Structure formats: C-alpha cells, structure tokens
mmCIF file of C-alpha atoms and ligand atoms in Angstrom:
data_model
loop_
_atom_site.group_PDB
_atom_site.id
_atom_site.type_symbol
_atom_site.label_atom_id
_atom_site.label_comp_id
_atom_site.label_asym_id
_atom_site.label_seq_id
_atom_site.Cartn_x
_atom_site.Cartn_y
_atom_site.Cartn_z
ATOM 1 C CA MET B 1 -29.639 3.072 -9.699
ATOM 2 C CA PRO B 2 -27.414 5.836 -11.087
ATOM 3 C CA ASP B 3 -26.367 5.596 -14.727
ATOM 4 C CA LEU B 4 -23.052 3.708 -14.413
ATOM 5 C CA ASP B 5 -20.436 2.948 -17.055
ATOM 6 C CA PRO B 6 -19.129 -0.593 -16.521
ATOM 7 C CA GLN B 7 -16.654 -0.288 -19.391
ATOM 8 C CA ALA B 8 -15.080 2.793 -17.770
ATOM 9 C CA LEU B 9 -14.805 0.915 -14.476
ATOM 10 C CA PHE B 10 -13.253 -2.086 -16.204
ATOM 11 C CA GLU B 11 -10.660 0.141 -17.901
ATOM 12 C CA ILE B 12 -9.671 1.639 -14.541
ATOM 13 C CA ILE B 13 -9.359 -1.801 -12.961
ATOM 14 C CA ARG B 14 -7.534 -3.221 -15.980
ATOM 15 C CA ASN B 15 -5.031 -0.380 -16.393
ATOM 16 C CA ARG B 16 -4.214 0.403 -12.762
ATOM 17 C CA ARG B 17 -0.584 -0.496 -12.168
ATOM 18 C CA SER B 18 1.848 -0.651 -9.304
ATOM 19 C CA VAL B 19 4.375 2.110 -9.919
ATOM 20 C CA GLY B 20 7.736 1.630 -8.178
ATOM 21 C CA LEU B 21 9.886 4.363 -6.668
ATOM 22 C CA SER B 22 12.216 4.495 -9.674
ATOM 23 C CA ARG B 23 9.287 5.640 -11.824
ATOM 24 C CA LEU B 24 8.036 8.338 -9.424
ATOM 25 C CA LEU B 25 8.969 11.967 -8.940
ATOM 26 C CA PRO B 26 9.800 13.130 -5.418
ATOM 27 C CA ASP B 27 7.738 16.328 -5.961
ATOM 28 C CA PRO B 28 4.855 17.104 -3.583
ATOM 29 C CA ILE B 29 1.340 16.129 -4.646
ATOM 30 C CA ASP B 30 -2.037 17.665 -3.901
ATOM 31 C CA LEU B 31 -3.043 16.329 -0.483
ATOM 32 C CA ASP B 32 -6.732 16.686 -1.392
ATOM 33 C CA ALA B 33 -6.109 13.824 -3.820
ATOM 34 C CA VAL B 34 -4.735 11.761 -0.921
ATOM 35 C CA ARG B 35 -7.779 12.627 1.215
ATOM 36 C CA TRP B 36 -10.030 11.450 -1.612
ATOM 37 C CA MET B 37 -8.096 8.190 -1.827
ATOM 38 C CA LEU B 38 -8.422 7.664 1.929
ATOM 39 C CA ASP B 39 -12.132 8.401 1.703
ATOM 40 C CA ALA B 40 -12.440 5.734 -1.003
ATOM 41 C CA ALA B 41 -10.562 3.294 1.237
ATOM 42 C CA ARG B 42 -13.143 3.427 4.020
ATOM 43 C CA TRP B 43 -15.924 2.290 1.653
ATOM 44 C CA ALA B 44 -14.284 -1.109 1.224
ATOM 45 C CA PRO B 45 -16.281 -4.174 2.204
ATOM 46 C CA ASN B 46 -15.540 -5.475 5.712
ATOM 47 C CA HIS B 47 -17.135 -8.418 7.470
ATOM 48 C CA GLY B 48 -19.015 -7.450 10.623
ATOM 49 C CA LEU B 49 -18.430 -3.752 9.882
ATOM 50 C CA THR B 50 -15.194 -3.954 11.847
ATOM 51 C CA GLU B 51 -13.670 -1.221 9.619
ATOM 52 C CA PRO B 52 -10.256 -2.677 10.513
ATOM 53 C CA TRP B 53 -8.134 -0.282 8.400
ATOM 54 C CA ARG B 54 -5.940 2.287 10.072
ATOM 55 C CA PHE B 55 -3.687 4.630 8.093
ATOM 56 C CA THR B 56 -0.914 7.007 9.092
ATOM 57 C CA VAL B 57 0.136 9.489 6.419
ATOM 58 C CA TYR B 58 3.789 10.547 6.220
ATOM 59 C CA THR B 59 4.588 13.488 4.003
ATOM 60 C CA GLY B 60 7.056 16.381 3.979
ATOM 61 C CA GLU B 61 9.411 16.394 6.964
ATOM 62 C CA ALA B 62 7.339 13.699 8.706
ATOM 63 C CA ARG B 63 9.140 11.285 6.365
ATOM 64 C CA ARG B 64 12.486 11.992 8.045
ATOM 65 C CA PRO B 65 11.897 9.899 11.186
ATOM 66 C CA LEU B 66 10.297 7.264 8.946
ATOM 67 C CA SER B 67 13.480 7.103 6.893
ATOM 68 C CA GLU B 68 15.483 6.608 10.110
ATOM 69 C CA ALA B 69 13.079 3.831 11.147
ATOM 70 C CA PHE B 70 13.703 2.083 7.808
ATOM 71 C CA ALA B 71 17.476 2.440 8.280
ATOM 72 C CA GLU B 72 17.273 1.051 11.830
ATOM 73 C CA ALA B 73 15.109 -1.867 10.663
ATOM 74 C CA TYR B 74 17.692 -2.636 8.012
ATOM 75 C CA ARG B 75 20.490 -2.570 10.638
ATOM 76 C CA GLN B 76 18.538 -4.869 12.962
ATOM 77 C CA MET B 77 17.962 -7.304 10.100
ATOM 78 C CA ASN B 78 21.646 -7.287 9.113
ATOM 79 C CA PRO B 79 23.748 -7.322 12.295
ATOM 80 C CA GLY B 80 26.671 -9.264 10.823
ATOM 81 C CA ASP B 81 28.437 -9.812 7.533
ATOM 82 C CA SER B 82 25.322 -9.153 5.483
ATOM 83 C CA TYR B 83 25.344 -5.477 6.538
ATOM 84 C CA SER B 84 26.074 -3.005 3.744
ATOM 85 C CA GLU B 85 26.290 0.746 4.217
ATOM 86 C CA GLU B 86 25.004 1.215 0.691
ATOM 87 C CA GLN B 87 21.870 -0.802 1.456
ATOM 88 C CA GLU B 88 21.277 1.102 4.683
ATOM 89 C CA THR B 89 21.478 4.373 2.728
ATOM 90 C CA ARG B 90 19.112 2.947 0.138
ATOM 91 C CA GLN B 91 16.556 2.223 2.856
ATOM 92 C CA ARG B 92 17.063 5.652 4.420
ATOM 93 C CA ASN B 93 16.463 7.352 1.059
ATOM 94 C CA ARG B 94 13.311 5.463 0.123
ATOM 95 C CA PRO B 95 10.798 7.722 1.926
ATOM 96 C CA PHE B 96 12.116 10.759 0.022
ATOM 97 C CA GLN B 97 11.602 9.132 -3.369
ATOM 98 C CA ALA B 98 7.811 9.514 -3.121
ATOM 99 C CA PRO B 99 6.036 12.487 -1.524
ATOM 100 C CA VAL B 100 3.436 10.504 0.418
ATOM 101 C CA TRP B 101 3.824 7.271 2.375
ATOM 102 C CA ILE B 102 0.810 5.739 4.076
ATOM 103 C CA ALA B 103 1.314 3.117 6.776
ATOM 104 C CA VAL B 104 -1.269 0.363 6.284
ATOM 105 C CA VAL B 105 -2.455 -1.249 9.494
ATOM 106 C CA THR B 106 -4.981 -3.946 10.327
ATOM 107 C CA HIS B 107 -6.560 -2.933 13.612
ATOM 108 C CA ARG B 108 -7.470 -5.821 15.920
ATOM 109 C CA ASP B 109 -9.171 -5.671 19.299
ATOM 110 C CA GLU B 110 -8.093 -7.925 22.173
ATOM 111 C CA ASN B 111 -11.328 -9.849 21.646
ATOM 112 C CA PRO B 112 -11.784 -9.560 17.911
ATOM 113 C CA LYS B 113 -15.183 -10.016 16.362
ATOM 114 C CA MET B 114 -13.900 -11.640 13.172
ATOM 115 C CA PRO B 115 -11.039 -13.985 12.204
ATOM 116 C CA GLU B 116 -7.819 -12.144 11.423
ATOM 117 C CA TRP B 117 -7.798 -13.180 7.780
ATOM 118 C CA GLU B 118 -11.119 -11.482 7.189
ATOM 119 C CA ASP B 119 -9.899 -8.196 8.641
ATOM 120 C CA VAL B 120 -6.629 -8.406 6.692
ATOM 121 C CA ILE B 121 -8.535 -8.978 3.456
ATOM 122 C CA ALA B 122 -10.824 -6.033 4.235
ATOM 123 C CA VAL B 123 -7.721 -3.852 4.604
ATOM 124 C CA GLY B 124 -6.475 -5.199 1.257
ATOM 125 C CA CYS B 125 -9.786 -4.172 -0.308
ATOM 126 C CA ALA B 126 -9.380 -0.706 1.239
ATOM 127 C CA VAL B 127 -5.882 -0.350 -0.201
ATOM 128 C CA HIS B 128 -7.164 -1.433 -3.596
ATOM 129 C CA ASN B 129 -9.823 1.301 -3.436
ATOM 130 C CA MET B 130 -7.020 3.784 -2.714
ATOM 131 C CA HIS B 131 -5.019 2.422 -5.615
ATOM 132 C CA LEU B 132 -7.918 2.720 -8.064
ATOM 133 C CA MET B 133 -8.535 6.301 -6.902
ATOM 134 C CA ALA B 134 -4.819 7.104 -7.266
ATOM 135 C CA TYR B 135 -4.905 5.862 -10.839
ATOM 136 C CA SER B 136 -8.112 7.778 -11.566
ATOM 137 C CA LEU B 137 -6.397 10.914 -10.279
ATOM 138 C CA GLY B 138 -3.363 10.324 -12.526
ATOM 139 C CA LEU B 139 -1.043 9.316 -9.683
ATOM 140 C CA GLY B 140 1.339 6.381 -9.417
ATOM 141 C CA ALA B 141 1.281 4.224 -6.304
ATOM 142 C CA LYS B 142 2.493 0.928 -4.925
ATOM 143 C CA TRP B 143 2.071 -1.231 -1.842
ATOM 144 C CA SER B 144 5.414 -2.026 -0.222
ATOM 145 C CA SER B 145 5.113 -4.878 2.251
ATOM 146 C CA GLY B 146 8.707 -6.133 2.290
ATOM 147 C CA LYS B 147 10.807 -7.072 5.294
ATOM 148 C CA VAL B 148 11.823 -3.493 6.095
ATOM 149 C CA SER B 149 8.410 -1.936 5.443
ATOM 150 C CA SER B 150 6.691 -4.341 7.831
ATOM 151 C CA HIS B 151 9.551 -4.792 10.321
ATOM 152 C CA PRO B 152 8.647 -4.803 14.064
ATOM 153 C CA HIS B 153 10.860 -1.739 14.616
ATOM 154 C CA VAL B 154 8.938 0.150 11.928
ATOM 155 C CA ALA B 155 5.643 -1.071 13.419
ATOM 156 C CA GLN B 156 6.747 0.285 16.791
ATOM 157 C CA PHE B 157 7.673 3.590 15.159
ATOM 158 C CA VAL B 158 4.218 3.819 13.554
ATOM 159 C CA GLY B 159 2.661 2.993 16.942
ATOM 160 C CA VAL B 160 1.187 -0.375 16.034
ATOM 161 C CA GLN B 161 0.667 -2.742 18.934
ATOM 162 C CA ALA B 162 -0.219 -6.448 18.748
ATOM 163 C CA PRO B 163 -2.676 -7.872 17.941
ATOM 164 C CA SER B 164 -2.914 -5.067 15.369
ATOM 165 C CA LYS B 165 -0.500 -5.534 12.480
ATOM 166 C CA LEU B 166 1.516 -3.311 10.140
ATOM 167 C CA LEU B 167 1.016 -4.496 6.552
ATOM 168 C CA GLY B 168 3.636 -2.167 5.079
ATOM 169 C CA PHE B 169 3.257 1.145 3.279
ATOM 170 C CA PHE B 170 1.356 2.488 0.307
ATOM 171 C CA TYR B 171 3.348 5.198 -1.402
ATOM 172 C CA ILE B 172 2.062 7.702 -3.932
ATOM 173 C CA GLY B 173 3.593 10.193 -6.350
ATOM 174 C CA LYS B 174 3.537 11.761 -9.767
ATOM 175 C CA LEU B 175 4.878 9.688 -12.598
ATOM 176 C CA ALA B 176 8.447 10.335 -13.762
ATOM 177 C CA GLY B 177 8.478 7.987 -16.711
ATOM 178 C CA GLU B 178 6.381 5.548 -18.626
ATOM 179 C CA TRP B 179 3.311 3.906 -17.179
ATOM 180 C CA PRO B 180 4.415 0.335 -16.404
ATOM 181 C CA GLU B 181 2.991 -2.704 -18.100
ATOM 182 C CA CYS B 182 1.961 -5.961 -16.481
ATOM 183 C CA GLN B 183 0.458 -9.197 -17.671
ATOM 184 C CA ARG B 184 -2.101 -11.626 -16.320
ATOM 185 C CA SER B 185 -2.572 -15.267 -17.198
ATOM 186 C CA PRO B 186 -5.622 -16.192 -19.266
ATOM 187 C CA LEU B 187 -8.869 -16.339 -17.321
ATOM 188 C CA GLU B 188 -9.416 -19.949 -18.363
ATOM 189 C CA GLU B 189 -6.365 -20.977 -16.305
ATOM 190 C CA LYS B 190 -7.948 -19.671 -13.130
ATOM 191 C CA VAL B 191 -11.647 -20.301 -13.525
ATOM 192 C CA ARG B 192 -13.570 -23.533 -13.686
ATOM 193 C CA TRP B 193 -17.269 -23.429 -14.443
ATOM 194 C CA ALA B 194 -18.764 -26.305 -12.523
ATOM 195 C CA GLU B 195 -20.916 -28.559 -14.594
ATOM 196 C CA ALA B 196 -24.209 -30.000 -13.477
HETATM 197 C C1 FMN O 1 -0.453 -7.213 -0.405
HETATM 198 C C2 FMN O 1 0.514 -6.721 -1.435
HETATM 199 C C3 FMN O 1 1.822 -6.500 -1.094
HETATM 200 C C4 FMN O 1 2.748 -6.056 -2.044
HETATM 201 N N1 FMN O 1 4.049 -5.850 -1.661
HETATM 202 C C5 FMN O 1 4.960 -5.489 -2.584
HETATM 203 C C6 FMN O 1 6.326 -5.301 -2.221
HETATM 204 O O1 FMN O 1 6.721 -5.433 -1.060
HETATM 205 N N2 FMN O 1 7.201 -4.973 -3.190
HETATM 206 C C7 FMN O 1 6.804 -4.811 -4.495
HETATM 207 O O2 FMN O 1 7.653 -4.537 -5.339
HETATM 208 N N3 FMN O 1 5.521 -4.939 -4.845
HETATM 209 C C8 FMN O 1 4.583 -5.270 -3.935
HETATM 210 N N4 FMN O 1 3.263 -5.396 -4.295
HETATM 211 C C9 FMN O 1 2.834 -5.027 -5.658
HETATM 212 C C10 FMN O 1 2.899 -6.214 -6.574
HETATM 213 O O3 FMN O 1 4.245 -6.497 -6.889
HETATM 214 C C11 FMN O 1 2.096 -5.888 -7.832
HETATM 215 O O4 FMN O 1 0.749 -5.747 -7.492
HETATM 216 C C12 FMN O 1 2.244 -6.972 -8.904
HETATM 217 O O5 FMN O 1 3.533 -6.968 -9.431
HETATM 218 C C13 FMN O 1 1.257 -6.794 -10.037
HETATM 219 O O6 FMN O 1 1.448 -5.547 -10.649
HETATM 220 P P1 FMN O 1 0.253 -4.520 -10.809
HETATM 221 O O7 FMN O 1 -0.143 -4.079 -9.423
HETATM 222 O O8 FMN O 1 0.800 -3.408 -11.628
HETATM 223 O O9 FMN O 1 -0.888 -5.226 -11.498
HETATM 224 C C14 FMN O 1 2.329 -5.824 -3.365
HETATM 225 C C15 FMN O 1 0.983 -6.057 -3.719
HETATM 226 C C16 FMN O 1 0.094 -6.489 -2.774
HETATM 227 C C17 FMN O 1 -1.342 -6.710 -3.161
#
C-alpha cells in the first residue's frame, strides 16, 4: 500500500462545495485540469464494469449552440403565458458564465447488463470524482440537472438517444468570490448502529 493521508482526503471531501454560476468567472481555464478531472471520473466504481459514463465537453465557441439549445428548451417548456423573454435570455447566457460545460450522460445498451439505477449511480460516482479533482485543482464546479439542463431538446442536441439518458451538465470555472459554505445534519440523525 502507498503511504496515504486519510486526513487530507477527508478535508477534500469535507470542503468540496458546489459553486454556482454567480460565483464563477467566465475566464478560460487550463484544459489539462479538465482532462485530469475526466481521467479521475473513469476510475469510479461501476457494477459489471459497464463504465456507463459518457461526457461531452463544451468550451469556447462550442458553447454557442449549447446556449441556443438551452434557450429553445426554455421556449418549449413555456409555450404560453409563462414565457418570459428575460428568462429565455437568462438560459441563453448560462453557458457563457462558466468556461467549461460537461454534458453528463448515462450510457445504456438496448440489452443492458445492469439495472438502470446502478448505472446512474456509477455516473454519479464519476461526477463526484470530477468534483473532488476540481476542488483539488482550485476550481469551482457544480452539477446542474434542472429542467432545462436535462430537457429532451438539449439531450437531442448533445446526441443522447434512449435508453441512454442526459443527467444534466457539470460546469467548471475559476472562483469569482468567496468559497461557499454548506451544512450537513449530524451523523447520528442518519446512522443507526444495529444492536445484537
Ligand atoms: C445529482 C445532482 C444534481 C444536482 N442538480 C443541481 C441543480 O440542478 N441545481 C443546483 O443548484 N444544484 C444542483 N446540485 C448541487 C446541489 O444543490 C448541492 O450538491 C447541494 O446543495 C449541497 O451542496 P454542496 O455540493 O456544496 O455540498 C446537484 C447535485 C447532485 C448530486
């Protein structure tokens, strides 16, 4: 076994945070950092070695058609009175608020080896690996899985076909402001030690 530092690992896990767009700079980031994050992702556990994660990276001008896909998804979701031009613009601007957007996809074969939930969880583990790497590299990141980010029109744009599924986007950028804080409930509320 290599000489590991569990306290250092715990600090990374404990202090990793989701960093929203309002706290990120739109400036470009080193794409080698993104490659390292993606490399970390593929070492996630996955039942049956299905390696169900698929990622598409949008950066630079490649974000322009993505921004149009978000705007179109918003329009499709709001055909009537709920439509607001301001909200459409907000959706169109989102991809330019962070330099890198990664589409997160669960790949499924027609005759899948494992239940869907197991593959989806494996993809979640992969994204978490990316997130821990992002934090270790001093970058902010967040998983966006909302109605627009996972909309069928956006899935079509990314090239995702059923039974595969778009789980939204993981965006990354340099921090503009303070590192966010977040709380967790006490461990005792979530864990029961079974008694003999
Ligand atoms: C599967 C998944 C989907 C998420 N989707 C969203 C989202 O659509 N919008 C959002 O603001 N945060 C999203 N988040 C981030 C959570 O809001 C965030 O993890 C939570 O607030 C805890 O904060 P922390 O990550 O800093 O510990 C998502 C997280 C996960 C794991």
